[in-house]
mmCIF file of C-alpha atoms in Angstrom:
data_model
loop_
_atom_site.group_PDB
_atom_site.id
_atom_site.type_symbol
_atom_site.label_atom_id
_atom_site.label_comp_id
_atom_site.label_asym_id
_atom_site.label_seq_id
_atom_site.Cartn_x
_atom_site.Cartn_y
_atom_site.Cartn_z
ATOM 1 C CA GLY A 1 -0.407 0.205 0.361
ATOM 2 C CA GLN A 2 0.548 3.673 0.209
ATOM 3 C CA ASN A 3 1.912 5.504 3.320
ATOM 4 C CA ILE A 4 3.124 9.020 3.526
ATOM 5 C CA ASP A 5 3.489 11.041 6.596
ATOM 6 C CA GLN A 6 4.210 14.687 7.872
ATOM 7 C CA PRO A 7 3.838 16.444 10.452
ATOM 8 C CA THR A 8 0.299 17.862 11.307
ATOM 9 C CA GLU A 9 0.775 22.085 12.198
ATOM 10 C CA MET A 10 4.090 23.824 12.318
ATOM 11 C CA THR A 11 5.096 27.270 13.625
ATOM 12 C CA ALA A 12 7.409 29.028 13.154
ATOM 13 C CA THR A 13 8.264 33.445 12.802
ATOM 14 C CA GLU A 14 8.659 35.847 10.329
ATOM 15 C CA GLY A 15 11.919 35.646 8.710
ATOM 16 C CA ALA A 16 12.921 32.182 10.060
ATOM 17 C CA ILE A 17 13.367 29.320 8.553
ATOM 18 C CA VAL A 18 10.656 25.769 8.857
ATOM 19 C CA GLN A 19 11.980 22.622 7.889
ATOM 20 C CA ILE A 20 8.865 20.156 6.831
ATOM 21 C CA ASN A 21 9.266 16.622 6.288
ATOM 22 C CA CYS A 22 7.793 14.229 4.491
ATOM 23 C CA THR A 23 8.639 10.096 4.882
ATOM 24 C CA TYR A 24 7.006 7.511 2.597
ATOM 25 C CA GLN A 25 6.638 3.453 1.704
ATOM 26 C CA THR A 26 5.018 3.418 -1.706
ATOM 27 C CA SER A 27 5.094 1.096 -4.178
ATOM 28 C CA GLY A 28 7.807 2.231 -6.518
ATOM 29 C CA PHE A 29 8.799 5.550 -6.656
ATOM 30 C CA ASN A 30 8.074 7.803 -9.679
ATOM 31 C CA GLY A 31 8.843 11.530 -7.890
ATOM 32 C CA LEU A 32 7.983 13.483 -5.407
ATOM 33 C CA PHE A 33 5.749 17.265 -5.586
ATOM 34 C CA TRP A 34 5.212 19.839 -2.970
ATOM 35 C CA TYR A 35 2.098 22.180 -3.001
ATOM 36 C CA GLN A 36 1.201 24.765 -1.302
ATOM 37 C CA GLN A 37 -2.384 25.169 -0.573
ATOM 38 C CA HIS A 38 -4.055 28.106 0.881
ATOM 39 C CA ALA A 39 -8.029 27.484 3.349
ATOM 40 C CA GLY A 40 -9.746 26.939 0.216
ATOM 41 C CA GLU A 41 -7.889 27.023 -2.118
ATOM 42 C CA ALA A 42 -6.506 25.524 -5.254
ATOM 43 C CA PRO A 43 -3.017 23.606 -4.375
ATOM 44 C CA THR A 44 0.423 25.388 -6.233
ATOM 45 C CA PHE A 45 2.720 23.661 -7.354
ATOM 46 C CA LEU A 46 6.076 24.397 -5.462
ATOM 47 C CA SER A 47 8.532 21.131 -6.276
ATOM 48 C CA TYR A 48 9.229 18.011 -8.079
ATOM 49 C CA ASN A 49 11.719 15.578 -7.313
ATOM 50 C CA VAL A 50 12.737 12.284 -9.252
ATOM 51 C CA LEU A 51 16.767 11.983 -8.090
ATOM 52 C CA ASP A 52 17.839 12.175 -4.761
ATOM 53 C CA GLY A 53 19.604 15.964 -3.717
ATOM 54 C CA LEU A 54 19.021 19.373 -3.431
ATOM 55 C CA GLU A 55 16.634 21.526 -5.826
ATOM 56 C CA GLU A 56 16.713 24.875 -4.646
ATOM 57 C CA LYS A 57 13.973 27.653 -6.262
ATOM 58 C CA GLY A 58 14.172 30.863 -4.376
ATOM 59 C CA ARG A 59 13.574 31.019 -0.877
ATOM 60 C CA PHE A 60 12.026 27.287 -1.709
ATOM 61 C CA SER A 61 14.074 24.272 -1.506
ATOM 62 C CA SER A 62 12.998 20.348 -1.569
ATOM 63 C CA PHE A 63 15.651 17.386 -0.916
ATOM 64 C CA LEU A 64 14.951 14.458 -1.678
ATOM 65 C CA SER A 65 16.532 10.429 -0.526
ATOM 66 C CA ARG A 66 14.848 7.582 -2.170
ATOM 67 C CA SER A 67 17.171 4.968 -0.588
ATOM 68 C CA LYS A 68 15.765 6.500 2.794
ATOM 69 C CA GLY A 69 12.907 7.042 1.453
ATOM 70 C CA TYR A 70 12.512 11.244 2.908
ATOM 71 C CA SER A 71 12.356 14.692 1.517
ATOM 72 C CA TYR A 72 12.100 18.004 3.415
ATOM 73 C CA LEU A 73 10.667 21.553 1.850
ATOM 74 C CA LEU A 74 12.866 24.156 3.381
ATOM 75 C CA LEU A 75 11.041 27.375 3.564
ATOM 76 C CA LYS A 76 13.598 30.312 4.455
ATOM 77 C CA GLU A 77 13.465 33.781 5.083
ATOM 78 C CA LEU A 78 9.482 32.902 6.214
ATOM 79 C CA GLN A 79 6.828 35.484 5.185
ATOM 80 C CA MET A 80 3.061 35.809 6.863
ATOM 81 C CA LYS A 81 1.714 35.188 3.222
ATOM 82 C CA ASP A 82 3.841 31.672 3.437
ATOM 83 C CA SER A 83 1.047 30.246 6.404
ATOM 84 C CA ALA A 84 -0.675 28.147 4.248
ATOM 85 C CA SER A 85 -0.807 23.735 4.269
ATOM 86 C CA TYR A 86 1.692 22.140 2.536
ATOM 87 C CA LEU A 87 1.740 18.520 0.181
ATOM 88 C CA CYS A 88 3.267 15.974 0.049
ATOM 89 C CA ALA A 89 2.472 13.598 -3.223
ATOM 90 C CA VAL A 90 4.380 10.663 -4.208
ATOM 91 C CA ARG A 91 3.854 8.585 -7.237
ATOM 92 C CA GLY A 92 4.325 4.854 -7.421
ATOM 93 C CA ASP A 93 4.234 2.704 -10.203
ATOM 94 C CA TYR A 94 1.013 3.376 -10.260
ATOM 95 C CA LYS A 95 -0.702 6.122 -9.069
ATOM 96 C CA LEU A 96 -0.530 9.864 -6.538
ATOM 97 C CA SER A 97 -0.355 9.794 -3.261
ATOM 98 C CA PHE A 98 -0.906 12.652 -0.968
ATOM 99 C CA GLY A 99 1.042 13.375 2.667
ATOM 100 C CA ALA A 100 -2.242 14.878 4.758
ATOM 101 C CA GLY A 101 -0.681 18.172 4.869
ATOM 102 C CA THR A 102 1.369 19.947 6.909
ATOM 103 C CA THR A 103 -0.399 24.066 8.003
ATOM 104 C CA VAL A 104 2.988 26.633 8.637
ATOM 105 C CA THR A 105 1.753 29.010 10.695
ATOM 106 C CA VAL A 106 3.940 32.164 10.383
ATOM 107 C CA ARG A 107 3.714 34.318 13.739
ATOM 108 C CA ALA A 108 4.715 38.356 13.497
ATOM 109 C CA ASP B 1 -5.191 33.088 -19.934
ATOM 110 C CA GLY B 2 -5.585 29.011 -19.481
ATOM 111 C CA GLY B 3 -6.878 27.105 -16.178
ATOM 112 C CA ILE B 4 -8.665 25.109 -15.084
ATOM 113 C CA THR B 5 -12.574 26.075 -13.699
ATOM 114 C CA GLN B 6 -14.911 24.932 -10.946
ATOM 115 C CA SER B 7 -18.536 25.696 -10.324
ATOM 116 C CA PRO B 8 -20.120 26.088 -8.262
ATOM 117 C CA LYS B 9 -17.704 27.001 -4.838
ATOM 118 C CA TYR B 10 -20.089 26.149 -2.836
ATOM 119 C CA LEU B 11 -22.478 24.004 -3.490
ATOM 120 C CA PHE B 12 -25.285 22.005 -0.876
ATOM 121 C CA ARG B 13 -27.254 18.498 -1.387
ATOM 122 C CA LYS B 14 -30.409 17.796 -0.115
ATOM 123 C CA GLU B 15 -31.109 14.034 1.158
ATOM 124 C CA GLY B 16 -31.947 11.533 -1.804
ATOM 125 C CA GLN B 17 -30.373 14.344 -4.000
ATOM 126 C CA ASN B 18 -28.198 14.162 -6.915
ATOM 127 C CA VAL B 19 -25.795 16.786 -7.905
ATOM 128 C CA THR B 20 -23.308 17.223 -10.053
ATOM 129 C CA LEU B 21 -19.616 19.592 -10.387
ATOM 130 C CA SER B 22 -18.433 21.240 -12.797
ATOM 131 C CA CYS B 23 -14.660 21.292 -13.975
ATOM 132 C CA GLU B 24 -13.710 22.840 -17.437
ATOM 133 C CA GLN B 25 -9.936 22.889 -18.572
ATOM 134 C CA ASN B 26 -8.466 25.527 -21.469
ATOM 135 C CA LEU B 27 -4.643 23.497 -21.238
ATOM 136 C CA ASN B 28 -5.095 21.001 -23.678
ATOM 137 C CA HIS B 29 -4.991 18.825 -21.329
ATOM 138 C CA ASP B 30 -4.993 14.768 -21.855
ATOM 139 C CA ALA B 31 -5.923 13.357 -18.202
ATOM 140 C CA MET B 32 -8.164 14.811 -15.550
ATOM 141 C CA TYR B 33 -8.374 13.585 -12.242
ATOM 142 C CA TRP B 34 -11.013 14.232 -9.519
ATOM 143 C CA TYR B 35 -10.228 14.565 -5.485
ATOM 144 C CA ARG B 36 -11.791 14.984 -1.952
ATOM 145 C CA GLN B 37 -10.226 16.364 0.714
ATOM 146 C CA ASP B 38 -11.639 15.876 4.108
ATOM 147 C CA PRO B 39 -9.911 17.436 7.077
ATOM 148 C CA GLY B 40 -6.579 15.880 8.591
ATOM 149 C CA GLN B 41 -6.520 13.183 5.622
ATOM 150 C CA GLY B 42 -4.565 13.418 2.305
ATOM 151 C CA LEU B 43 -6.573 14.064 -1.073
ATOM 152 C CA ARG B 44 -8.369 10.734 -2.281
ATOM 153 C CA LEU B 45 -9.016 10.370 -5.701
ATOM 154 C CA ILE B 46 -12.579 9.550 -6.639
ATOM 155 C CA TYR B 47 -12.561 8.830 -10.493
ATOM 156 C CA TYR B 48 -9.443 9.762 -13.385
ATOM 157 C CA SER B 49 -9.281 9.964 -17.441
ATOM 158 C CA GLN B 50 -6.440 9.759 -19.376
ATOM 159 C CA ILE B 51 -8.436 10.166 -22.810
ATOM 160 C CA VAL B 52 -11.983 11.025 -23.676
ATOM 161 C CA ASN B 53 -14.721 9.291 -23.427
ATOM 162 C CA ASP B 54 -12.091 6.797 -21.480
ATOM 163 C CA PHE B 55 -12.296 6.958 -17.146
ATOM 164 C CA GLN B 56 -11.319 4.581 -15.105
ATOM 165 C CA LYS B 57 -11.864 4.653 -10.969
ATOM 166 C CA GLY B 58 -9.729 5.596 -8.316
ATOM 167 C CA ASP B 59 -9.598 5.133 -4.568
ATOM 168 C CA ILE B 60 -13.153 5.924 -4.028
ATOM 169 C CA ALA B 61 -15.257 5.482 -6.444
ATOM 170 C CA GLU B 62 -18.651 3.902 -5.046
ATOM 171 C CA GLY B 63 -21.645 7.189 -5.140
ATOM 172 C CA TYR B 64 -19.802 8.749 -7.794
ATOM 173 C CA SER B 65 -20.345 9.180 -11.178
ATOM 174 C CA VAL B 66 -18.054 10.573 -14.437
ATOM 175 C CA SER B 67 -18.010 11.614 -17.739
ATOM 176 C CA ARG B 68 -15.494 12.646 -20.873
ATOM 177 C CA GLU B 69 -17.223 13.402 -23.917
ATOM 178 C CA LYS B 70 -14.963 16.405 -24.840
ATOM 179 C CA LYS B 71 -11.637 16.937 -23.703
ATOM 180 C CA GLU B 72 -11.877 19.887 -21.278
ATOM 181 C CA SER B 73 -14.303 18.857 -19.608
ATOM 182 C CA PHE B 74 -14.550 16.200 -16.641
ATOM 183 C CA PRO B 75 -18.726 16.928 -14.748
ATOM 184 C CA LEU B 76 -18.530 14.416 -11.222
ATOM 185 C CA THR B 77 -21.715 13.179 -10.083
ATOM 186 C CA VAL B 78 -22.145 13.340 -6.107
ATOM 187 C CA THR B 79 -25.541 10.555 -6.359
ATOM 188 C CA SER B 80 -28.117 9.768 -3.883
ATOM 189 C CA ALA B 81 -25.573 6.539 -2.588
ATOM 190 C CA GLN B 82 -22.833 8.896 -1.282
ATOM 191 C CA LYS B 83 -23.497 8.940 1.841
ATOM 192 C CA ASN B 84 -20.910 10.963 3.225
ATOM 193 C CA PRO B 85 -20.449 13.309 0.377
ATOM 194 C CA THR B 86 -19.871 16.508 3.020
ATOM 195 C CA ALA B 87 -16.389 17.419 1.633
ATOM 196 C CA PHE B 88 -13.740 19.850 -0.543
ATOM 197 C CA TYR B 89 -13.626 18.566 -4.242
ATOM 198 C CA LEU B 90 -10.831 19.403 -5.936
ATOM 199 C CA CYS B 91 -10.096 19.144 -10.084
ATOM 200 C CA ALA B 92 -6.982 18.734 -11.292
ATOM 201 C CA SER B 93 -5.591 17.703 -14.596
ATOM 202 C CA ARG B 94 -1.891 17.795 -16.382
ATOM 203 C CA HIS B 95 -0.966 16.941 -20.005
ATOM 204 C CA ARG B 96 0.097 13.023 -19.665
ATOM 205 C CA ASP B 97 3.595 12.991 -21.361
ATOM 206 C CA LEU B 98 4.886 16.436 -21.160
ATOM 207 C CA ASP B 99 4.014 16.922 -17.756
ATOM 208 C CA GLU B 100 3.767 15.125 -14.702
ATOM 209 C CA LYS B 101 2.760 17.692 -12.232
ATOM 210 C CA LEU B 102 -1.126 18.280 -11.932
ATOM 211 C CA PHE B 103 -3.024 21.708 -12.224
ATOM 212 C CA PHE B 104 -6.004 22.282 -9.319
ATOM 213 C CA GLY B 105 -8.744 23.596 -10.155
ATOM 214 C CA SER B 106 -9.684 26.308 -6.844
ATOM 215 C CA GLY B 107 -12.593 23.532 -5.992
ATOM 216 C CA THR B 108 -15.767 22.981 -4.588
ATOM 217 C CA GLN B 109 -16.894 22.666 -1.317
ATOM 218 C CA LEU B 110 -19.943 20.642 -0.741
ATOM 219 C CA SER B 111 -22.721 20.577 2.249
ATOM 220 C CA VAL B 112 -25.323 18.419 2.860
ATOM 221 C CA LEU B 113 -28.739 20.319 4.061
#
């Protein structure tokens, strides 16, 4: 079966760094995605990792270790607008499975 | 601008009623998907379609039906057989061969009266 785990909630201060971890056990592996979702809105694509290592895009970075079944999303220089839910999703052999999401609250 | 449009934003269903959620995309994407989102749970796949006039059941298809008569449109009907329909419904699409990532619509919140 598919199992994707990520923390339920995280809180951080404006300007700080937050790391959201995601561990997975899936039937096969064909890529890992991170999406950002504000309440009541569409998820928007942040990153896609298919090979091991770090992908950096501005203030957001995503890391993947396929041997450990592990990824993290790193949010730097946090801004109030970064308060949202962050979804980890893994494409296995047959389908894309989502974790429950991590709600990040940024405080002034 | 290209995108995915879901309507309505909010929908209320009465007991025993079927309701249809609309999803339209002008991205020329082949594949379209319907997900259900409940608080504290990951997105769960209801139905998906890789090509016009073809669709497959996802993980939680019972009580739902779909059609794919046009490439741009993938409506979802929530039937009276779905006993717990209250949820946030998300439609998504992707270009099957060119792009791995999904593009999502803005969602429909369905509630039971």
